Tab-separated table of C-alpha atoms in Angstrom:
chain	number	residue	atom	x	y	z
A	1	UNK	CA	12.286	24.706	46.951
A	2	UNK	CA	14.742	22.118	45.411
A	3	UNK	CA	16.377	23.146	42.250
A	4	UNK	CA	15.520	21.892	38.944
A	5	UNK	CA	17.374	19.528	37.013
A	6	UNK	CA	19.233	20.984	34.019
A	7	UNK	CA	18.271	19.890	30.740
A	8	UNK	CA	21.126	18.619	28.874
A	9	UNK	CA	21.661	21.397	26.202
A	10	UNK	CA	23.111	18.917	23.304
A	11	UNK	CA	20.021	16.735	23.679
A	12	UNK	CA	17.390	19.415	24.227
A	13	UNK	CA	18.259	20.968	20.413
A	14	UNK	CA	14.494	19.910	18.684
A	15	UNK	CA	16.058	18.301	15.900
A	16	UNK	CA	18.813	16.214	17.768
A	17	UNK	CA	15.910	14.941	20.154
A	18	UNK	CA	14.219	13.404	17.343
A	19	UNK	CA	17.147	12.038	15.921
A	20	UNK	CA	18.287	11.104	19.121
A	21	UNK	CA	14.354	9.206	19.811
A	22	UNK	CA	14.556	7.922	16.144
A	23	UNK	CA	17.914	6.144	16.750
A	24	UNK	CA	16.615	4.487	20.140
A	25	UNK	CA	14.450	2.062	18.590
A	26	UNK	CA	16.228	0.906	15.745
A	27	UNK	CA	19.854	-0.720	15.742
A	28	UNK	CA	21.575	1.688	12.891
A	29	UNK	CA	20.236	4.578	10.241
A	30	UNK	CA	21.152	5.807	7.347
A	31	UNK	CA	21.319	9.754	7.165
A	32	UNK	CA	18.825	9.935	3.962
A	33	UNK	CA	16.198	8.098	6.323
A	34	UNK	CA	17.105	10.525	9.445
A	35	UNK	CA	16.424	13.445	7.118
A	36	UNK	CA	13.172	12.181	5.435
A	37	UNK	CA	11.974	11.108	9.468
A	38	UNK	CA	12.594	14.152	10.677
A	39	UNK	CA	11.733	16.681	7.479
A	40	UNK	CA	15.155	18.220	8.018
A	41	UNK	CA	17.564	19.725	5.242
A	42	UNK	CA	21.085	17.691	4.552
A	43	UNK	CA	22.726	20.945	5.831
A	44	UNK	CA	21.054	21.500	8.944
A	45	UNK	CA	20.591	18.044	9.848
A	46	UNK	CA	24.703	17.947	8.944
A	47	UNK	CA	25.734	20.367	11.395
A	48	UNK	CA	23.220	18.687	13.993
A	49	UNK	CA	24.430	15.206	13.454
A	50	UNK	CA	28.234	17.007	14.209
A	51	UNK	CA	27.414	18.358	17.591
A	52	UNK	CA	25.945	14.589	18.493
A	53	UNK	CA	29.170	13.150	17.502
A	54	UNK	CA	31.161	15.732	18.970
A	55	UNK	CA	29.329	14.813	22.382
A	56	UNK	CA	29.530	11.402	21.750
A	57	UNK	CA	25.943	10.448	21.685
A	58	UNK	CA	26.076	8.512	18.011
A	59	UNK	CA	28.609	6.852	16.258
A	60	UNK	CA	29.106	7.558	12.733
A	61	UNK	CA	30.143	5.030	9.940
A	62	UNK	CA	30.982	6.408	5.982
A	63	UNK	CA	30.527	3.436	3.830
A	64	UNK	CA	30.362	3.029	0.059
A	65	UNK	CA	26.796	0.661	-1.598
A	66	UNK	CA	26.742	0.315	-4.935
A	67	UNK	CA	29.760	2.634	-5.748
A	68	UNK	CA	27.106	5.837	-3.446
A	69	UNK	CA	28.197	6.660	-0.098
A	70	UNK	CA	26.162	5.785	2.449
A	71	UNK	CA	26.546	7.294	6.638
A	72	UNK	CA	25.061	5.157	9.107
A	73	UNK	CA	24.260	6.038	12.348
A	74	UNK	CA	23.750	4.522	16.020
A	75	UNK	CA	23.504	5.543	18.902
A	76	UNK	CA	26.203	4.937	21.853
A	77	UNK	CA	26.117	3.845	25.683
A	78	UNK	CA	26.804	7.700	26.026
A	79	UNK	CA	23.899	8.509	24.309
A	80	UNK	CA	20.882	6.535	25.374
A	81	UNK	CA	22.355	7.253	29.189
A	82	UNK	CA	22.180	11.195	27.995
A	83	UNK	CA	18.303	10.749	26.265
A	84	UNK	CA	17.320	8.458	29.682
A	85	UNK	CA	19.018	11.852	32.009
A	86	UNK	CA	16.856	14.042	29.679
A	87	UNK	CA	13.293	12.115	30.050
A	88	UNK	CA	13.984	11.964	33.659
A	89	UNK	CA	14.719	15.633	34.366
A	90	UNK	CA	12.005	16.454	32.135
A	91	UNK	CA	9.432	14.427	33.881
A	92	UNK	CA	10.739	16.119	37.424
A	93	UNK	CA	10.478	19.920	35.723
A	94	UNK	CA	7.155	19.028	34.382
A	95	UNK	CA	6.055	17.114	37.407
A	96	UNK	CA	7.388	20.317	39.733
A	97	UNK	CA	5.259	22.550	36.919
A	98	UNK	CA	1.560	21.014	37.464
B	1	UNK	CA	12.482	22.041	12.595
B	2	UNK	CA	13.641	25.263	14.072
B	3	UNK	CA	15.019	24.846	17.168
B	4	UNK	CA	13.223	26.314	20.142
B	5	UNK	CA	15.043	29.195	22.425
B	6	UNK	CA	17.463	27.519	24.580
B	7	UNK	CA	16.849	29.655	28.051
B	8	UNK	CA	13.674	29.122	30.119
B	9	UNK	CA	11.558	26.278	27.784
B	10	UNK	CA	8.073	27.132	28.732
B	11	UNK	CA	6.067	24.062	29.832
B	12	UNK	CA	4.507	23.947	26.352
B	13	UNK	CA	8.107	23.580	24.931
B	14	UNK	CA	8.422	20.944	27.299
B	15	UNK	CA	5.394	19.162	26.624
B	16	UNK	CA	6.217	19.801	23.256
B	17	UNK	CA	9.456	18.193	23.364
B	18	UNK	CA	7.958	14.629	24.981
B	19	UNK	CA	5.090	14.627	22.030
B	20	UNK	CA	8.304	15.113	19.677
B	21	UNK	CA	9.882	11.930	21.138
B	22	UNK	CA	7.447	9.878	21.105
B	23	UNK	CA	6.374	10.685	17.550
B	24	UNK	CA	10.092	9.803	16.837
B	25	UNK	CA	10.060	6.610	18.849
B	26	UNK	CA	6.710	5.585	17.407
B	27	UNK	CA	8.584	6.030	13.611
B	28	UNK	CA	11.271	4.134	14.656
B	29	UNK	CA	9.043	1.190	15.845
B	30	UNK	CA	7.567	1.091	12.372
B	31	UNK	CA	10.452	-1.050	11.723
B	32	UNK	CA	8.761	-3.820	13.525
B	33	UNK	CA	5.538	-3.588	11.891
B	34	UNK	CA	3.406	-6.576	11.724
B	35	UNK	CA	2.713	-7.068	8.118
B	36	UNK	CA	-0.613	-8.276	8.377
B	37	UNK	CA	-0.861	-8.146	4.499
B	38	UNK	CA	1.139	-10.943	4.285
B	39	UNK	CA	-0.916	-12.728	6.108
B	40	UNK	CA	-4.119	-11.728	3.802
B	41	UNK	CA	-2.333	-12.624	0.765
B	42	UNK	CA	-1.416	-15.917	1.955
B	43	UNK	CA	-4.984	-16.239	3.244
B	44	UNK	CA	-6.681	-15.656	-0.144
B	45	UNK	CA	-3.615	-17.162	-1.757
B	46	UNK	CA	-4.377	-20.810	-0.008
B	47	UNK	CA	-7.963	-20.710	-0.628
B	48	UNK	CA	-7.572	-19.718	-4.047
B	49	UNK	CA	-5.704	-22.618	-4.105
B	50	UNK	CA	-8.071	-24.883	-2.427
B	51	UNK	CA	-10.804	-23.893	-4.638
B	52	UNK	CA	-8.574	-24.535	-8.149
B	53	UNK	CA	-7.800	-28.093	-6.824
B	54	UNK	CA	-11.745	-28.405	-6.381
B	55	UNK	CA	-12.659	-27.317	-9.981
B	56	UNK	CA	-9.680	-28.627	-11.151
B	57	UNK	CA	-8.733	-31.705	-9.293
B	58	UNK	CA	-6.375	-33.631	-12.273
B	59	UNK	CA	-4.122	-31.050	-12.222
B	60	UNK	CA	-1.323	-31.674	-10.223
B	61	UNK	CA	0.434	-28.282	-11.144
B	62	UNK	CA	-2.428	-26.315	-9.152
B	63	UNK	CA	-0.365	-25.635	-6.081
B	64	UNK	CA	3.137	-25.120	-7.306
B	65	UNK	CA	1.488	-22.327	-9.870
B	66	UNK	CA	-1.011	-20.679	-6.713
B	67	UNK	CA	2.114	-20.711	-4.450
B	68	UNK	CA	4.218	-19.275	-6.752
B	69	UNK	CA	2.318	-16.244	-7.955
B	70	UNK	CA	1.889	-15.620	-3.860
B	71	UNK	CA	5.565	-15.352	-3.937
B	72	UNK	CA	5.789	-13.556	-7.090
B	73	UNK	CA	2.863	-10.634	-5.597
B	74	UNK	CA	4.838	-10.794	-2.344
B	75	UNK	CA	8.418	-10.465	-3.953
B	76	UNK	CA	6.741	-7.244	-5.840
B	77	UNK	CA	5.457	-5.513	-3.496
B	78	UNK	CA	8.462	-5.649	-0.784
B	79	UNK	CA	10.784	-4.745	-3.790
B	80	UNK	CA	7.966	-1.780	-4.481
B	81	UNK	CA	8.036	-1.088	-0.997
B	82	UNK	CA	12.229	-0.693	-0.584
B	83	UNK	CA	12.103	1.634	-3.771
B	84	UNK	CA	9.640	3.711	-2.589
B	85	UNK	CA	11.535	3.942	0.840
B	86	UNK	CA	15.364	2.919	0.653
B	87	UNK	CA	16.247	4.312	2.773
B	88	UNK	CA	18.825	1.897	5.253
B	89	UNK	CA	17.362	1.177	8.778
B	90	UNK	CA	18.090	-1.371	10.615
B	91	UNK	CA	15.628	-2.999	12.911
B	92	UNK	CA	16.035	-3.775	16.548
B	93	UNK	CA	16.849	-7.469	17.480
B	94	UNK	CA	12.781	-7.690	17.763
B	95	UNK	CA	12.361	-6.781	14.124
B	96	UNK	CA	15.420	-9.332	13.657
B	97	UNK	CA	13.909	-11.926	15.376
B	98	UNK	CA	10.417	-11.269	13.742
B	99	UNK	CA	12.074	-11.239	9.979
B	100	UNK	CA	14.441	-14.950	10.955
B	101	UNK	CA	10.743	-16.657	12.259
B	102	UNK	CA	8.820	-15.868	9.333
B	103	UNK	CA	11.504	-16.260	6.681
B	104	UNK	CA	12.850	-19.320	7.840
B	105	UNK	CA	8.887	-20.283	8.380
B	106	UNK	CA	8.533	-19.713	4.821
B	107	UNK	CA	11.413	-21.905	3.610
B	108	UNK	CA	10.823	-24.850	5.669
B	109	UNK	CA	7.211	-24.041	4.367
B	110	UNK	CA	8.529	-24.441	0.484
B	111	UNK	CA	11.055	-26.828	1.013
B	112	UNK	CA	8.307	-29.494	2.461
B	113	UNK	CA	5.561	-28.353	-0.100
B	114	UNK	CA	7.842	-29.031	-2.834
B	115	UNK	CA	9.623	-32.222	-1.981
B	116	UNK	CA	6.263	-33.888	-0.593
B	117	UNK	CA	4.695	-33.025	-4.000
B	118	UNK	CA	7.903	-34.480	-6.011
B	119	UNK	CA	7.404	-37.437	-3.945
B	120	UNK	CA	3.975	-38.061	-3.906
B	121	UNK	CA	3.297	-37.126	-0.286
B	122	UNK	CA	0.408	-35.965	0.775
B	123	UNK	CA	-3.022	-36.940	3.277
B	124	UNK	CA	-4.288	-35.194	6.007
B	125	UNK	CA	-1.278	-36.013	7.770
B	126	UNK	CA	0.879	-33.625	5.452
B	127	UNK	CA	-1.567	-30.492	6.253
B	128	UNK	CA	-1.369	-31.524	10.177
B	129	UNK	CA	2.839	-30.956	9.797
B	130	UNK	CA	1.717	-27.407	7.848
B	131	UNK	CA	-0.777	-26.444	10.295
B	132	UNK	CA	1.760	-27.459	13.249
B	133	UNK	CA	4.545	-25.323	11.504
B	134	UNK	CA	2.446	-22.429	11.052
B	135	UNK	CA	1.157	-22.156	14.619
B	136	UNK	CA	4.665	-22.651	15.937
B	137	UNK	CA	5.910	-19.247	14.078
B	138	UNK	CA	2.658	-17.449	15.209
B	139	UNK	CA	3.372	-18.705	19.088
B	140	UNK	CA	6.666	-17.699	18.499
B	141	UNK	CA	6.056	-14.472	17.147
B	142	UNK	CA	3.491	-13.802	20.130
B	143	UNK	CA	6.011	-14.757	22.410
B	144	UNK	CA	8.306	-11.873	21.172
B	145	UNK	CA	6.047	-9.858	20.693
B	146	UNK	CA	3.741	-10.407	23.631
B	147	UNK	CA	0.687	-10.385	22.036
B	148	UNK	CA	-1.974	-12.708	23.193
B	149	UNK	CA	-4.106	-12.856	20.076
B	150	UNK	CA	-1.255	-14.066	17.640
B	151	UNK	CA	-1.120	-16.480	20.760
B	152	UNK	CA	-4.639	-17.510	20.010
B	153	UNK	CA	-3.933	-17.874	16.436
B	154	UNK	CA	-1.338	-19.781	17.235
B	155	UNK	CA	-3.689	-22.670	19.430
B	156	UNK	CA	-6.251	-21.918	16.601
B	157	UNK	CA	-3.485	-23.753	14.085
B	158	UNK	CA	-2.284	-26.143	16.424
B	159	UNK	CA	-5.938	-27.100	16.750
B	160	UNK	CA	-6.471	-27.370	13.703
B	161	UNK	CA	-3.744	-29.466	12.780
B	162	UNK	CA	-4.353	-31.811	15.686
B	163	UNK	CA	-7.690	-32.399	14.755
B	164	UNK	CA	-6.910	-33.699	11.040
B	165	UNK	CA	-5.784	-36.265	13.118
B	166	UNK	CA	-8.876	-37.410	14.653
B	167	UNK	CA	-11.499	-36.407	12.229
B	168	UNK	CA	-12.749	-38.703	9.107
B	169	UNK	CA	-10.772	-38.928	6.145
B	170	UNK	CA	-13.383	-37.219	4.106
B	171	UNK	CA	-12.069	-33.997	1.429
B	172	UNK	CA	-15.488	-32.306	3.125
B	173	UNK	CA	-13.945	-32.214	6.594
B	174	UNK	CA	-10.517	-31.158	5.205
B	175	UNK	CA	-11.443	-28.247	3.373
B	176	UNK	CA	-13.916	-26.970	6.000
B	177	UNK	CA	-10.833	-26.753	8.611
B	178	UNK	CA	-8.689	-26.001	5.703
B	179	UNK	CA	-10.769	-22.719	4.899
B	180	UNK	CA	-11.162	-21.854	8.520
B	181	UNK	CA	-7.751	-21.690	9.814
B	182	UNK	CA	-7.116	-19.863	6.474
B	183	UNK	CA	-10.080	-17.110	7.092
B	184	UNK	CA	-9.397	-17.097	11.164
B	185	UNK	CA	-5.819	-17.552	11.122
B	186	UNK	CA	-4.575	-16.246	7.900
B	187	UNK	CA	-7.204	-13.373	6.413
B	188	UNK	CA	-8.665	-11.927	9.551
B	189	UNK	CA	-5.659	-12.066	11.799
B	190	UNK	CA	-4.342	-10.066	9.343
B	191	UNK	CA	-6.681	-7.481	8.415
B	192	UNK	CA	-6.616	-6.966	12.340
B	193	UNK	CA	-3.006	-6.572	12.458
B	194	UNK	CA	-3.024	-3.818	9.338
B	195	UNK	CA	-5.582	-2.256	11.345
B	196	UNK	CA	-3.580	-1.868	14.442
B	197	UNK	CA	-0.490	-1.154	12.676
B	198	UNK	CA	-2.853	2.196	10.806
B	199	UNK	CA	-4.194	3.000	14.135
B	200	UNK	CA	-0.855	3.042	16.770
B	201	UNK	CA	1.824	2.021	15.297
B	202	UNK	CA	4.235	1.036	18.205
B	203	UNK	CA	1.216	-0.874	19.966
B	204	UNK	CA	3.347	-4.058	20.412
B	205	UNK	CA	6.818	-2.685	19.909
């Protein structure tokens, strides 16, 4: 029987999939409209929005509007390569599961 | 969102996971939306207008004022919009492309309207040169967006404005393919698109 792929760990977290799918179709995001996409808390969605950076998978930018800060997000190269690896293996678990 | 248990996802996690992106994806998309209301407002807007100059036929000021409350209720209710939502997102090169068509659509739009009625210009001629403007955004738009019924809109208003060429010089003819390409190609092109934008979202994303 032929392994199963692995599911990228970093990717598979539920809320840094959906940011990770929210950031695909759109060029940059702010975190305020991250948070109110995903119904997340600043904290939690924080320390998620950490690990992506930390893996590479979004680049962060801190910028000031209107004398408020603002953090944008996109995702990287690294990233959409990582979401693609996910949807594939999970399409080849679930295909190996029916 | 809690995070599921790391080891073993169950196929319902799984399954669970795919629904979760494509809700997320399909959010995203919103961001090209087709803002068919604009197209109902400017619909009703022009036949409002049509129907002033009608009652009201010595007054030159009838189209500057229609035209300019249609900006005015479309200024309001994107500024309405962005404080209800402010949130920053930037669209995709689509939703770029989408936003340059219309916009610049619009100002060439304004920029002939005014200057032809500063000038005295107008005929069935004029209205050909609007109708030929307008379907050229819509086949653009359907090109980027690859949907063939804008692309039918699109021949519907390049129809139209060919055939002011052709047909009698009569106000009767004018309006009658005036108010059609403003029901067809204006009003119910865009109650259609709000309807598919309610109903799936990233249908043409």
């Amino acid at each position: 029987m032929p392994d199963l792929p692995e599911l990228d760990p970093v990717v598979h977290g539920k809320l840094r999939l959906a940011v990770l799918s929210l950031l695909v179709s759109v060029e940059q995001a702010d975190f305020t409209w991250l948070r109110d996409k995903t119904g997340s808390t600043d904290g939690n969605l924080g320390a998620q929005m950490l690990k992506l950076e930390e893996a590479g998978y979004v680049s962060v930018e801190k910028r000031f509007v209107a004398r408020k800060p603002q953090t944008l997000y996109r995702m990287t190269a690294r990233g959409r390569d990582a979401l693609a690896q996910y949807v594939a293996a999970l399409k080849s678990i679930l295909g190996s599961a029916l | 969102m809690p995070d599921f248990p790391e080891s073993a996802p169950s196929r319902d996690d799984l399954v669970a996971r795919l629904d979760l992106m494509e809700a997320m994806i399909a959010e995203g998309r919103q961001a090209t939306a087709r803002c068919g209301w604009i197209f109902v407002l400017w619909g009703i807007v022009d036949l409002v207008g049509v129907a002033l100059q009608r009652i009201y036929p010595q007054r030159w000021w009838n189209w500057p004022l229609i035209i300019s409350v249609g900006w005015l209720i479309q200024f309001t209710v994107f500024f309405r919009q962005r404080r209800r939502a402010p949130r920053v997102c930037s669209p995709n090169i689509k939703g770029r492309a989408m936003a340059a068509i219309w916009g610049m659509m619009g100002v060439t739009l304004a920029l002939y309207c005014f200057t032809a009625m500063f000038t005295h210009h107008g005929g069935t001629t004029y209205f050909a040169a609007i109708f030929m403007i307008i379907g050229m955004a819509h086949a653009a738009s359907a090109i980027i967006l690859r949907w063939g019924v804008q692309g039918a809109v699109a021949a519907l208003w390049w129809a139209g404005g060919v055939s002011l060429f052709f047909l009698p010089l009569t106000s009767h003819w004018f309006e009658t393919i005036f108010s059609l390409e403003m029901l067809f190609g204006m009003i119910f092109f865009g109650l259609y698109a709000m309807f598919l934008d309610r109903r799936t979202p990233n249908a043409h994303a």
